[in-house]
Amino acid sequence: MSTMNVFLPDSLKSFVDEQVIQGGYSSSSEYIRELIRQDQERTRLRSLLLQGAASPFSGPADEAYFHRLRDRIRQRASE
């Protein structure tokens, strides 16, 4: 594991300390790692949304669409 030093103004340091206590984190490092993981996930989801928006239109998202989608999910879950 690598080490990274981050310099924060007192107000941000206090905020991080409060979040560690309130969020049940064992350290400020654990809190920062969680923030980074959340940002990675947000970036991944944004990319997926943009890919979807750029994809060709395949029809309306009506009741039949969601029924087919649920069937596909159930089928994959049973595999």
XYZ file of N, CA, C and O in Angstrom:
316
model
N 0.845 -1.170 0.000
C 0.000 0.000 0.000
C 0.886 1.228 0.000
O 1.892 1.278 0.698
N 0.535 2.212 -0.792
C 1.310 3.444 -0.881
C 0.821 4.467 0.126
O -0.309 4.404 0.602
N 1.670 5.426 0.392
C 1.336 6.516 1.307
C 1.212 7.800 0.520
O 1.965 8.038 -0.422
N 0.240 8.621 0.916
C 0.045 9.911 0.275
C -0.224 10.936 1.373
O -1.068 10.711 2.244
N 0.475 12.024 1.344
C 0.244 13.097 2.299
C -0.655 14.140 1.669
O -0.437 14.541 0.524
N -1.645 14.548 2.414
C -2.581 15.559 1.930
C -2.622 16.677 2.959
O -2.829 16.427 4.148
N -2.449 17.898 2.491
C -2.496 19.049 3.380
C -3.855 19.708 3.259
O -4.312 20.033 2.157
N -4.526 19.875 4.402
C -5.872 20.431 4.434
C -5.896 21.671 5.308
O -5.221 21.724 6.343
N -6.734 22.646 4.940
C -6.946 23.759 5.868
C -7.638 23.232 7.129
O -8.274 22.167 7.110
N -7.518 23.961 8.202
C -8.075 23.517 9.485
C -9.563 23.179 9.394
O -10.018 22.202 9.995
N -10.310 23.954 8.613
C -11.750 23.716 8.521
C -12.048 22.362 7.874
O -12.946 21.638 8.315
N -11.293 21.990 6.851
C -11.499 20.682 6.215
C -11.017 19.551 7.117
O -11.640 18.490 7.182
N -9.927 19.752 7.802
C -9.422 18.741 8.749
C -10.461 18.487 9.831
O -10.740 17.327 10.184
N -11.065 19.550 10.340
C -12.113 19.397 11.356
C -13.301 18.635 10.798
O -13.877 17.774 11.472
N -13.672 18.934 9.557
C -14.785 18.237 8.923
C -14.485 16.747 8.801
O -15.324 15.906 9.123
N -13.288 16.412 8.336
C -12.897 15.011 8.201
C -12.929 14.326 9.568
O -13.464 13.217 9.702
N -12.400 14.975 10.576
C -12.404 14.398 11.925
C -13.830 14.125 12.397
O -14.107 13.075 12.988
N -14.748 15.037 12.136
C -16.149 14.858 12.521
C -16.767 13.672 11.777
O -17.502 12.875 12.364
N -16.464 13.563 10.483
C -17.011 12.470 9.683
C -16.482 11.123 10.151
O -17.206 10.125 10.139
N -15.240 11.079 10.562
C -14.647 9.839 11.068
C -15.408 9.391 12.315
O -15.800 8.225 12.443
N -15.654 10.330 13.215
C -16.358 10.003 14.459
C -17.808 9.617 14.182
O -18.285 8.569 14.627
N -18.513 10.443 13.413
C -19.936 10.219 13.157
C -20.176 9.004 12.263
O -21.193 8.324 12.403
N -19.257 8.744 11.335
C -19.449 7.654 10.387
C -18.918 6.316 10.869
O -19.042 5.309 10.177
N -18.297 6.305 12.035
C -17.783 5.052 12.565
C -16.530 4.552 11.871
O -16.233 3.356 11.901
N -15.802 5.446 11.231
C -14.546 5.055 10.583
C -13.451 4.937 11.639
O -13.476 5.629 12.659
N -12.488 4.079 11.377
C -11.406 3.893 12.350
C -10.310 4.952 12.203
O -9.523 5.149 13.122
N -10.277 5.615 11.049
C -9.244 6.637 10.828
C -9.667 7.561 9.689
O -10.575 7.235 8.921
N -8.969 8.662 9.580
C -9.230 9.574 8.465
C -8.857 8.912 7.145
O -9.500 9.139 6.117
N -7.852 8.049 7.158
C -7.467 7.333 5.937
C -8.600 6.444 5.443
O -8.874 6.376 4.242
N -9.253 5.761 6.374
C -10.376 4.907 5.988
C -11.500 5.742 5.376
O -12.100 5.348 4.370
N -11.777 6.894 5.966
C -12.812 7.793 5.439
C -12.450 8.270 4.033
O -13.281 8.224 3.115
N -11.219 8.681 3.813
C -10.781 9.173 2.506
C -10.823 8.046 1.473
O -11.255 8.253 0.337
N -10.408 6.841 1.862
C -10.489 5.703 0.937
C -11.934 5.455 0.507
O -12.207 5.185 -0.665
N -12.862 5.556 1.456
C -14.276 5.370 1.128
C -14.759 6.446 0.152
O -15.489 6.151 -0.793
N -14.345 7.684 0.369
C -14.717 8.755 -0.563
C -14.182 8.488 -1.958
O -14.877 8.703 -2.957
N -12.972 8.001 -2.041
C -12.366 7.702 -3.347
C -13.111 6.555 -4.020
O -13.412 6.615 -5.221
N -13.452 5.504 -3.255
C -14.221 4.398 -3.833
C -15.578 4.879 -4.346
O -16.032 4.474 -5.423
N -16.236 5.749 -3.592
C -17.519 6.298 -4.025
C -17.360 7.123 -5.302
O -18.202 7.056 -6.196
N -16.284 7.874 -5.388
C -16.048 8.673 -6.593
C -15.743 7.782 -7.787
O -16.181 8.059 -8.907
N -15.013 6.695 -7.569
C -14.765 5.734 -8.649
C -16.084 5.161 -9.156
O -16.296 5.033 -10.365
N -16.970 4.805 -8.243
C -18.262 4.243 -8.628
C -19.105 5.282 -9.371
O -19.754 4.971 -10.367
N -19.084 6.518 -8.880
C -19.820 7.596 -9.556
C -19.302 7.790 -10.972
O -20.075 7.919 -11.925
N -17.995 7.757 -11.142
C -17.389 7.905 -12.463
C -17.790 6.750 -13.378
O -18.115 6.945 -14.549
N -17.791 5.527 -12.825
C -18.188 4.353 -13.604
C -19.653 4.455 -14.028
O -19.993 4.218 -15.196
N -20.517 4.844 -13.104
C -21.934 4.977 -13.433
C -22.174 6.076 -14.458
O -22.987 5.931 -15.366
N -21.447 7.176 -14.335
C -21.575 8.269 -15.307
C -21.176 7.787 -16.701
O -21.840 8.080 -17.692
N -20.106 7.022 -16.764
C -19.659 6.478 -18.043
C -20.721 5.565 -18.651
O -21.000 5.639 -19.854
N -21.321 4.711 -17.818
C -22.377 3.824 -18.311
C -23.587 4.616 -18.807
O -24.185 4.281 -19.839
N -23.945 5.666 -18.086
C -25.069 6.505 -18.513
C -24.778 7.189 -19.843
O -25.642 7.249 -20.727
N -23.565 7.680 -19.997
C -23.193 8.334 -21.256
C -23.178 7.335 -22.406
O -23.600 7.658 -23.523
N -22.704 6.115 -22.139
C -22.733 5.077 -23.176
C -24.163 4.773 -23.575
O -24.471 4.629 -24.767
N -25.035 4.681 -22.594
C -26.438 4.416 -22.878
C -27.080 5.539 -23.662
O -27.849 5.302 -24.600
N -26.758 6.769 -23.296
C -27.325 7.922 -23.992
C -26.844 7.986 -25.443
O -27.569 8.460 -26.318
N -25.629 7.500 -25.687
C -25.077 7.538 -27.038
C -25.502 6.333 -27.887
O -25.284 6.321 -29.090
N -26.114 5.349 -27.254
C -26.504 4.147 -27.999
C -27.773 4.413 -28.811
O -28.542 5.318 -28.504
N -27.992 3.621 -29.839
C -29.184 3.829 -30.672
C -30.469 3.532 -29.895
O -30.488 2.687 -29.000
N -31.518 4.221 -30.248
C -32.825 4.042 -29.631
C -33.346 2.656 -29.979
O -33.351 2.248 -31.136
N -33.783 1.908 -28.974
C -34.241 0.546 -29.218
C -35.723 0.362 -28.909
O -36.196 -0.758 -28.867
N -36.416 1.425 -28.683
C -37.840 1.336 -28.412
C -38.194 1.935 -27.067
O -37.315 2.289 -26.282
N -39.484 2.045 -26.792
C -39.907 2.680 -25.544
C -39.638 1.790 -24.330
O -39.629 0.567 -24.433
N -39.435 2.422 -23.213
C -39.264 1.701 -21.953
C -40.638 1.587 -21.303
O -40.948 2.243 -20.319
N -41.456 0.728 -21.892
C -42.818 0.545 -21.408
C -42.903 -0.695 -20.512
O -41.891 -1.307 -20.165
N -44.111 -1.099 -20.166
C -44.303 -2.241 -19.276
C -43.707 -3.523 -19.861
O -43.077 -4.310 -19.148
N -43.864 -3.724 -21.148
C -43.325 -4.922 -21.797
C -41.799 -4.943 -21.726
O -41.191 -6.000 -21.509
N -41.166 -3.799 -21.893
C -39.706 -3.696 -21.812
C -39.229 -4.154 -20.431
O -38.302 -4.954 -20.315
N -39.863 -3.622 -19.387
C -39.436 -3.976 -18.032
C -39.757 -5.428 -17.708
O -39.019 -6.084 -16.965
N -40.823 -5.972 -18.264
C -41.133 -7.387 -18.080
C -40.018 -8.258 -18.693
O -39.538 -9.200 -18.062
N -39.590 -7.914 -19.910
C -38.500 -8.653 -20.554
C -37.198 -8.517 -19.756
O -36.435 -9.473 -19.606
N -36.957 -7.331 -19.248
C -35.749 -7.086 -18.460
C -35.752 -7.934 -17.189
O -34.748 -8.568 -16.851
N -36.878 -7.973 -16.494
C -36.980 -8.807 -15.292
C -36.764 -10.288 -15.629
O -36.102 -11.012 -14.886
N -37.327 -10.736 -16.747
C -37.132 -12.130 -17.169
C -35.661 -12.433 -17.413
O -35.156 -13.496 -17.013
N -34.954 -11.512 -18.073
C -33.520 -11.710 -18.331
C -32.733 -11.776 -17.027
O -31.823 -12.606 -16.876
N -33.099 -10.935 -16.075
C -32.395 -10.928 -14.779
C -32.643 -12.235 -14.047
O -31.723 -12.832 -13.505
N -33.885 -12.680 -14.015
C -34.208 -13.943 -13.356
C -33.466 -15.110 -14.019
O -32.957 -16.004 -13.337
N -33.396 -15.092 -15.335
C -32.708 -16.163 -16.073
C -31.230 -16.193 -15.720
O -30.666 -17.249 -15.462
N -30.593 -15.029 -15.683
C -29.164 -14.976 -15.349
C -28.911 -15.376 -13.896
O -27.893 -15.981 -13.586
N -29.837 -15.021 -13.009
C -29.675 -15.366 -11.590
C -29.773 -16.872 -11.374
O -29.158 -17.407 -10.441
N -30.529 -17.553 -12.223
C -30.696 -18.992 -12.043
C -29.573 -19.796 -12.708
O -29.512 -21.012 -12.540
N -28.715 -19.171 -13.455
C -27.607 -19.870 -14.142
C -26.482 -20.190 -13.196
O -26.230 -19.650 -12.228
